[in-house]
Coordinates of C-alpha atoms in Angstrom, one line a residue:
M161 CA -0.1 0.1 0.1
D162 CA 1.3 3.5 -1.0
A163 CA 2.5 5.6 2.0
S164 CA 0.3 8.4 1.5
I165 CA -2.6 6.0 1.7
I166 CA -1.5 4.8 4.9
I167 CA -1.0 8.2 6.3
Q168 CA -4.6 9.2 5.1
V169 CA -6.0 5.9 6.8
V170 CA -4.1 7.0 10.1
L171 CA -5.7 10.4 9.6
L172 CA -9.1 9.2 9.0
I173 CA -8.9 7.0 12.2
I174 CA -7.8 9.9 14.4
G175 CA -10.7 12.0 12.8
F176 CA -13.3 9.6 14.0
V177 CA -11.8 9.3 17.4
F178 CA -12.0 13.0 17.7
L179 CA -15.6 12.9 16.2
I180 CA -16.7 10.1 18.9
K181 CA -14.7 11.6 21.9
G182 CA -15.9 15.1 20.9
S183 CA -19.5 14.2 20.8
D184 CA -19.1 12.3 24.1
F185 CA -17.9 15.3 25.8
F186 CA -20.3 17.6 24.4
V187 CA -23.1 15.4 25.5
D188 CA -21.8 15.1 29.0
G189 CA -21.3 18.8 29.3
A190 CA -24.9 19.9 27.5
S191 CA -26.7 17.3 29.7
S192 CA -25.2 18.6 33.0
I193 CA -26.0 22.3 31.9
A194 CA -29.5 21.3 31.3
S195 CA -29.8 19.6 34.8
L196 CA -28.1 22.5 36.5
L197 CA -30.8 24.8 34.5
K198 CA -33.7 22.4 35.7
I199 CA -34.4 21.3 32.3
P200 CA -36.7 18.1 32.2
T201 CA -34.8 15.2 31.5
I202 CA -37.3 14.0 28.6
I203 CA -36.1 17.1 26.8
V204 CA -32.5 16.4 27.3
G205 CA -33.0 13.0 25.6
L206 CA -35.0 13.7 22.7
T207 CA -33.1 17.1 21.7
I208 CA -29.6 17.6 23.5
V209 CA -28.5 13.7 23.3
A210 CA -29.9 13.3 19.7
F211 CA -28.2 16.5 18.6
G212 CA -24.9 15.4 20.2
T213 CA -24.7 12.1 18.7
S214 CA -25.7 13.8 15.2
A215 CA -23.0 16.1 15.9
P216 CA -20.5 14.1 14.0
E217 CA -22.7 13.9 11.0
A218 CA -23.4 17.5 11.2
A219 CA -19.6 18.2 11.4
V220 CA -18.7 16.0 8.3
S221 CA -21.6 17.3 6.2
I222 CA -21.4 20.9 6.6
T223 CA -17.7 20.8 6.2
S224 CA -18.3 18.8 3.2
S225 CA -20.7 21.6 1.9
L226 CA -18.2 24.5 2.8
T227 CA -15.3 22.7 0.7
G228 CA -17.7 21.6 -2.1
N229 CA -17.7 18.0 -1.4
N230 CA -21.6 18.3 -1.6
A231 CA -21.9 14.4 -2.6
M232 CA -20.7 13.4 0.5
A233 CA -23.0 15.5 2.7
V234 CA -26.1 13.9 1.1
S235 CA -24.6 10.2 1.0
N236 CA -23.2 10.7 4.7
V237 CA -26.9 11.5 6.0
I238 CA -28.5 8.6 3.8
G239 CA -25.6 6.2 4.9
S240 CA -26.0 7.2 8.7
N241 CA -29.8 7.1 8.7
L242 CA -29.6 3.5 7.3
F243 CA -27.1 2.4 9.7
N244 CA -29.0 3.7 12.6
I245 CA -32.1 1.7 11.6
L246 CA -30.5 -1.2 10.4
M247 CA -27.4 -2.0 12.6
V248 CA -28.2 0.0 15.8
I249 CA -32.0 -1.2 16.2
G250 CA -30.9 -4.3 14.5
V251 CA -28.0 -5.5 16.9
S252 CA -29.9 -3.8 19.7
A253 CA -32.8 -5.9 19.1
L254 CA -30.9 -9.1 18.8
L255 CA -29.5 -8.6 22.4
G256 CA -32.8 -7.9 23.9
D257 CA -36.7 -6.8 23.1
L258 CA -37.0 -3.0 22.5
L259 CA -40.3 -1.9 23.8
M260 CA -42.0 1.0 21.9
E261 CA -43.4 4.1 24.0
K262 CA -46.8 5.1 23.1
S263 CA -45.7 8.7 22.5
V264 CA -42.9 7.6 20.3
L265 CA -44.9 5.2 18.3
N266 CA -47.8 7.5 17.3
K267 CA -46.0 10.8 17.0
D268 CA -42.1 10.7 16.6
L269 CA -41.7 7.7 14.3
P270 CA -44.7 9.1 12.0
F271 CA -42.8 12.4 12.0
L272 CA -39.4 10.6 10.9
V273 CA -41.5 8.9 8.3
A274 CA -43.0 12.2 7.0
I275 CA -39.7 14.1 6.8
T276 CA -38.1 11.2 5.2
I277 CA -40.6 11.4 2.4
L278 CA -40.3 15.1 2.3
F279 CA -36.5 14.8 2.1
A280 CA -36.7 12.2 -0.8
A281 CA -39.4 14.4 -2.5
F282 CA -36.7 17.4 -2.6
I283 CA -34.2 15.1 -4.1
L284 CA -36.4 13.5 -6.8
I285 CA -38.1 16.8 -7.9
G286 CA -34.9 18.3 -9.3
W287 CA -31.7 16.3 -8.0
N288 CA -30.7 18.8 -5.7
I289 CA -31.3 20.3 -2.3
T290 CA -31.7 24.2 -2.6
N291 CA -31.0 26.9 -0.1
I292 CA -34.8 27.4 0.3
E293 CA -35.3 23.7 1.0
G294 CA -32.6 23.8 3.3
I295 CA -34.0 26.6 5.2
I296 CA -37.6 24.8 5.3
L297 CA -35.7 21.9 7.0
L298 CA -34.4 24.0 9.6
I299 CA -37.9 25.8 10.1
I300 CA -39.4 22.4 10.6
L301 CA -36.5 21.4 13.2
I302 CA -37.3 24.6 15.2
A303 CA -41.0 23.9 15.0
Y304 CA -40.2 20.4 16.0
V305 CA -38.1 21.1 18.9
L306 CA -40.6 23.7 20.4
Y307 CA -43.3 21.0 20.2
L308 CA -41.2 18.5 22.2
I309 CA -40.6 21.3 24.9
R310 CA -44.4 22.3 25.0
S311 CA -45.5 18.6 25.1
S312 CA -42.9 17.4 27.7
K313 CA -43.9 20.3 30.2
K314 CA -47.4 18.9 30.1
S315 CA -46.4 15.2 30.5
A316 CA -46.2 13.8 34.0
N317 CA -42.3 13.3 33.8
A318 CA -41.9 16.9 33.1
N319 CA -40.5 17.6 36.4
K320 CA -37.9 14.8 36.6
V321 CA -34.4 16.3 36.1
E322 CA -31.6 14.3 36.6
K323 CA -28.8 15.6 39.0
A324 CA -26.0 17.3 37.0
K325 CA -22.7 15.3 36.7
L326 CA -20.6 18.3 36.3
S327 CA -20.3 21.7 37.7
L328 CA -21.2 24.8 35.5
P329 CA -17.4 25.6 34.6
K330 CA -16.7 21.9 33.9
S331 CA -19.9 21.7 31.9
I332 CA -18.8 24.5 29.6
I333 CA -15.4 23.2 29.3
F334 CA -16.9 20.0 28.3
I335 CA -18.8 21.7 25.8
V336 CA -16.0 23.6 24.6
V337 CA -13.7 20.9 24.0
G338 CA -16.3 18.8 22.5
L339 CA -17.1 20.9 19.7
A340 CA -13.7 21.6 19.0
G341 CA -13.0 17.8 18.6
I342 CA -16.1 17.7 16.5
I343 CA -14.9 20.2 14.3
L344 CA -11.5 19.1 13.8
G345 CA -12.5 15.4 13.5
G346 CA -15.0 16.3 10.8
D347 CA -12.3 18.2 8.8
L348 CA -9.8 15.2 9.3
V349 CA -12.6 12.5 8.2
V350 CA -13.5 14.5 5.3
N351 CA -10.3 15.3 3.7
S352 CA -8.7 12.0 4.3
A353 CA -11.9 10.0 3.3
S354 CA -11.9 12.2 0.0
D355 CA -8.0 11.5 -0.5
I356 CA -8.3 7.8 0.1
A357 CA -11.5 7.6 -2.5
M358 CA -9.4 9.2 -5.2
A359 CA -6.4 7.1 -4.7
L360 CA -8.5 4.1 -4.8
G361 CA -10.6 5.1 -7.5
M362 CA -13.6 5.0 -5.1
S363 CA -16.5 7.6 -5.8
E364 CA -17.1 10.4 -3.0
T365 CA -20.9 8.9 -2.9
L366 CA -19.5 5.4 -1.9
V367 CA -17.1 6.5 0.5
G368 CA -20.2 8.7 2.1
L369 CA -22.6 5.9 2.1
T370 CA -19.9 3.5 3.8
I371 CA -16.7 4.3 5.7
V372 CA -18.1 8.1 6.8
A373 CA -21.6 7.2 7.6
I374 CA -20.3 4.0 9.9
G375 CA -17.8 6.1 11.2
T376 CA -20.0 9.1 12.3
S377 CA -22.9 7.0 13.6
L378 CA -20.7 5.1 16.0
P379 CA -21.7 7.4 18.9
E380 CA -25.5 6.2 18.2
L381 CA -24.4 2.8 18.1
V382 CA -22.2 3.1 21.7
T383 CA -24.8 5.2 23.3
S384 CA -27.6 2.6 22.6
L385 CA -25.7 -0.2 23.6
T386 CA -24.9 1.4 26.7
A387 CA -28.6 2.2 27.4
L388 CA -29.6 -1.5 26.6
K389 CA -26.6 -2.7 29.1
K390 CA -28.4 -0.4 31.8
G391 CA -31.8 -1.7 31.0
E392 CA -32.9 1.5 29.3
N393 CA -34.3 -0.2 26.2
Q394 CA -36.7 2.6 25.1
L395 CA -33.8 5.2 25.0
V396 CA -32.5 3.0 22.1
I397 CA -35.5 3.8 19.9
G398 CA -35.6 7.5 20.9
N399 CA -31.8 8.1 20.2
V400 CA -32.0 6.6 16.6
I401 CA -35.2 8.2 15.8
G402 CA -34.3 11.5 17.2
S403 CA -30.8 11.5 15.8
N404 CA -32.2 10.5 12.3
I405 CA -34.7 13.4 12.5
F406 CA -31.6 15.7 13.4
N407 CA -29.7 14.1 10.4
I408 CA -32.3 15.2 8.2
L409 CA -33.7 18.6 9.5
F410 CA -30.3 20.0 10.7
V411 CA -27.6 18.2 9.2
L412 CA -29.0 18.5 5.6
G413 CA -30.9 21.6 6.4
A414 CA -27.8 23.3 7.5
S415 CA -25.6 22.2 4.7
S416 CA -27.9 22.8 1.9
A417 CA -28.9 26.5 3.4
I418 CA -25.3 26.9 3.3
S419 CA -24.6 25.9 -0.2
A420 CA -27.1 24.2 -2.7
I421 CA -26.5 20.6 -3.0
P422 CA -26.7 19.3 -6.7
L423 CA -27.1 15.5 -6.8
D424 CA -26.4 12.6 -9.0
S425 CA -29.4 10.5 -10.1
S426 CA -27.3 7.4 -9.2
L427 CA -28.5 8.0 -5.7
L428 CA -32.1 7.1 -6.6
I429 CA -31.8 3.6 -5.4
D430 CA -30.3 4.9 -2.1
V431 CA -32.8 7.2 -1.3
V432 CA -35.8 4.9 -2.2
F433 CA -34.2 2.1 0.1
M434 CA -33.7 4.7 3.2
L435 CA -37.1 5.7 2.6
A436 CA -38.5 1.9 2.4
V437 CA -36.4 1.1 5.6
T438 CA -37.7 3.9 7.5
I439 CA -41.4 2.7 6.8
L440 CA -40.4 -0.8 7.6
C441 CA -38.7 0.5 10.7
F442 CA -42.5 2.1 11.6
I443 CA -44.3 -1.2 10.3
F444 CA -42.3 -3.2 12.7
G445 CA -43.0 -1.0 15.7
K446 CA -46.6 -0.5 15.1
T447 CA -47.1 -4.4 14.4
Q448 CA -46.3 -5.5 18.1
E449 CA -44.9 -2.2 19.8
K450 CA -41.3 -3.6 20.2
Y451 CA -38.4 -4.9 18.2
D452 CA -37.5 -8.5 18.8
K453 CA -34.7 -11.0 17.8
K454 CA -36.5 -11.9 14.6
E455 CA -36.8 -8.3 13.4
G456 CA -33.3 -7.7 14.7
I457 CA -31.8 -10.4 12.1
I458 CA -34.2 -9.0 9.2
L459 CA -32.6 -5.6 9.8
V460 CA -28.9 -6.5 10.0
A461 CA -29.3 -8.9 7.1
L462 CA -30.6 -5.8 4.9
F463 CA -27.7 -3.8 5.9
I464 CA -25.3 -6.5 4.8
V465 CA -27.0 -6.9 1.5
Y466 CA -27.0 -3.1 1.2
M467 CA -23.5 -2.8 1.9
A468 CA -22.4 -5.5 -0.5
F469 CA -24.6 -3.8 -3.2
A470 CA -23.0 -0.2 -2.4
I471 CA -19.5 -1.7 -2.9
L472 CA -20.0 -3.8 -5.7
R473 CA -22.1 -1.0 -7.9
N474 CA -18.7 1.1 -7.4

């Protein structure tokens, strides 16, 4: 292997480490500040944690948009959302049944399906995501977060606030260090992945759908497996759904608001597959209000088949 490729692989790994640890620091700091400010736990889980675990995708996609690697911005979101549903939920379901909360099943999951359809429509209409469409996605995100805050205050759990793990100064330091790690990691991942792709003759889209998507989705996987180990099975579903919502509305919204994203029609299969998988996730949940081992096997098998297709297609 060429020495320059080895160097880029090392930089790619370092970038992923910065992304994962940066998002970990960010979530801890943000969660502690939320607790210190008496913000309900349910809001922290649905917003701060979801945003924190989506931060690597945001860093990579926004950096890609700023540097003109727009194909990676979209393929990273598609690949990440597929990985979250097929692997994070799939692997978690193999380890233990994932029960569904009524509110998630009746509100958040249908909302994810709706915005995935909107995302697919934006792409299929003109094979691009315009600045205006990006702004629309960001407006929908703001409305969704406001809705979560309003509805959570009405719930019985609204007064349940976790005790802060960190002091205010430490929380601020964790947030600053975390964001710095996320930004630096995102820059390293985009640059090194692009260089590796060119050196190996791979397309930017393939790298975004595979290497970058899996790497930036590791926080969701780690968070979900940790929650599963602690017996907080419902948090796994919330984490995945929340992260996928943030990926579409914030990551793509911010990226396309900065710079319109032209797309290639070769992404048609990936977009349709992401939409189909999201709808399948909804059907599985509605059928028995949980994900079990059988559904876990189906989801993981679908991911393996998709990865094989993506690699062979290149």
